[in-house]
Amino acid sequence: MFPRSILKERAKTMLRRNYWICLAACLMLQSGGFIPGFFFPAVINPFENYADKIFASDPELSVLVPVLLIFAGFILILSVGISIFVMSVLEVGVAKFFLHASGGQDDLGFLFAGFKKPFYFPIVKAMAWRMLMTFLWSLLFIIPGIVKSYAYSMVPYLLAENPGRTPREALAESERLTDGFKMELFVLDLSFIGWTLLGILACGVGVLFVTPYIQAAKAEAYQQLRGSPYTPPPYPTYSI
């Protein structure tokens, strides 16, 4: 049984208590993702749009092509590096924050717990493995990639609870938890479309204000799948 309405009501109850700090947590994750998500296209698109015109008017400028390609490659590597070594750890931190928030602990320090030793590199490895496996499944067409993305969707929460898991253990446990519930998780995401559309109508900025609701509901979904509420350790603690 996967009671979406109950999970969403629990999320609303939690947000009534600490919405603004939850919004701050989501903004930190979104602002970090803005760098690789925006900067790379901002550099590449002008080259794609105007390169033919420029080189046609002055063929000598074609010597700049290798330089531009090297620069584009650097930006791509930088974007991937930020995604793996920063954003993935923040994603686990956000999962940990919302798990603690559901138990009444809403300290933003939980966002950065994954950057502490000795758990940083195990988290990076597990999240990078998830990213790689999802990408490889996506090469088999879109549907297998989507299915596996839901199969691995609980990895950040599992790492938030136990960052000592190996990559294979984290992915295997996520697959076990989501077995038979991938469609329910997909429908849960679909249930937020109305809110997302309202956010887009508000000049797109409104989407940010909906994000805490989505994150809180997903944290509740994880607790539903694991079969028991998450019990935070004694407060305060930033150990992950």
mmCIF file of N, CA and C in Angstrom, residues 121-127 129-130 155 158-159 162-174:
data_model
loop_
_atom_site.group_PDB
_atom_site.id
_atom_site.type_symbol
_atom_site.label_atom_id
_atom_site.label_comp_id
_atom_site.label_asym_id
_atom_site.label_seq_id
_atom_site.Cartn_x
_atom_site.Cartn_y
_atom_site.Cartn_z
ATOM 1 N N PHE A 121 33.985 10.713 0.408
ATOM 2 C CA PHE A 121 34.301 9.928 -0.787
ATOM 3 C C PHE A 121 33.401 8.697 -0.958
ATOM 4 N N PRO A 122 33.002 8.003 0.113
ATOM 5 C CA PRO A 122 32.010 6.938 -0.091
ATOM 6 C C PRO A 122 30.702 7.446 -0.690
ATOM 7 N N ILE A 123 30.244 8.624 -0.257
ATOM 8 C CA ILE A 123 29.019 9.189 -0.822
ATOM 9 C C ILE A 123 29.231 9.546 -2.287
ATOM 10 N N VAL A 124 30.359 10.174 -2.584
ATOM 11 C CA VAL A 124 30.657 10.544 -3.975
ATOM 12 C C VAL A 124 30.677 9.304 -4.862
ATOM 13 N N LYS A 125 31.321 8.241 -4.400
ATOM 14 C CA LYS A 125 31.411 7.020 -5.202
ATOM 15 C C LYS A 125 30.034 6.408 -5.437
ATOM 16 N N ALA A 126 29.227 6.348 -4.380
ATOM 17 C CA ALA A 126 27.902 5.736 -4.515
ATOM 18 C C ALA A 126 27.012 6.560 -5.443
ATOM 19 N N MET A 127 27.041 7.879 -5.312
ATOM 20 C CA MET A 127 26.201 8.730 -6.152
ATOM 21 C C MET A 127 26.697 8.735 -7.593
ATOM 22 N N TRP A 129 28.208 6.237 -9.018
ATOM 23 C CA TRP A 129 27.815 4.922 -9.547
ATOM 24 C C TRP A 129 26.351 4.933 -9.957
ATOM 25 N N ARG A 130 25.512 5.564 -9.140
ATOM 26 C CA ARG A 130 24.100 5.689 -9.505
ATOM 27 C C ARG A 130 23.938 6.478 -10.802
ATOM 28 N N VAL A 155 18.495 6.029 -3.190
ATOM 29 C CA VAL A 155 19.918 5.997 -2.830
ATOM 30 C C VAL A 155 20.315 7.179 -1.948
ATOM 31 N N LEU A 158 19.150 6.484 1.584
ATOM 32 C CA LEU A 158 19.900 5.384 2.189
ATOM 33 C C LEU A 158 21.285 5.846 2.621
ATOM 34 N N LEU A 159 21.918 6.681 1.795
ATOM 35 C CA LEU A 159 23.233 7.209 2.153
ATOM 36 C C LEU A 159 23.131 8.221 3.287
ATOM 37 N N ASN A 162 22.967 5.879 6.211
ATOM 38 C CA ASN A 162 24.165 5.059 6.382
ATOM 39 C C ASN A 162 25.120 5.302 5.219
ATOM 40 N N PRO A 163 25.971 6.323 5.326
ATOM 41 C CA PRO A 163 26.883 6.643 4.226
ATOM 42 C C PRO A 163 27.996 5.620 4.035
ATOM 43 N N GLY A 164 28.077 4.660 4.931
ATOM 44 C CA GLY A 164 29.105 3.643 4.801
ATOM 45 C C GLY A 164 28.761 2.548 3.810
ATOM 46 N N ARG A 165 27.574 2.603 3.221
ATOM 47 C CA ARG A 165 27.196 1.592 2.233
ATOM 48 C C ARG A 165 28.094 1.682 1.006
ATOM 49 N N THR A 166 28.419 0.535 0.433
ATOM 50 C CA THR A 166 29.131 0.540 -0.836
ATOM 51 C C THR A 166 28.159 0.930 -1.946
ATOM 52 N N PRO A 167 28.681 1.378 -3.092
ATOM 53 C CA PRO A 167 27.783 1.741 -4.195
ATOM 54 C C PRO A 167 26.826 0.620 -4.576
ATOM 55 N N ARG A 168 27.327 -0.593 -4.678
ATOM 56 C CA ARG A 168 26.461 -1.715 -5.059
ATOM 57 C C ARG A 168 25.407 -1.983 -3.988
ATOM 58 N N GLU A 169 25.779 -1.871 -2.729
ATOM 59 C CA GLU A 169 24.813 -2.094 -1.651
ATOM 60 C C GLU A 169 23.706 -1.045 -1.686
ATOM 61 N N ALA A 170 24.094 0.215 -1.910
ATOM 62 C CA ALA A 170 23.112 1.299 -1.927
ATOM 63 C C ALA A 170 22.121 1.112 -3.068
ATOM 64 N N LEU A 171 22.632 0.797 -4.258
ATOM 65 C CA LEU A 171 21.746 0.617 -5.407
ATOM 66 C C LEU A 171 20.871 -0.616 -5.240
ATOM 67 N N ALA A 172 21.449 -1.693 -4.718
ATOM 68 C CA ALA A 172 20.674 -2.918 -4.529
ATOM 69 C C ALA A 172 19.564 -2.712 -3.501
ATOM 70 N N GLU A 173 19.862 -2.008 -2.413
ATOM 71 C CA GLU A 173 18.848 -1.757 -1.389
ATOM 72 C C GLU A 173 17.762 -0.829 -1.915
ATOM 73 N N SER A 174 18.132 0.164 -2.723
ATOM 74 C CA SER A 174 17.136 1.053 -3.324
ATOM 75 C C SER A 174 16.217 0.266 -4.258
#
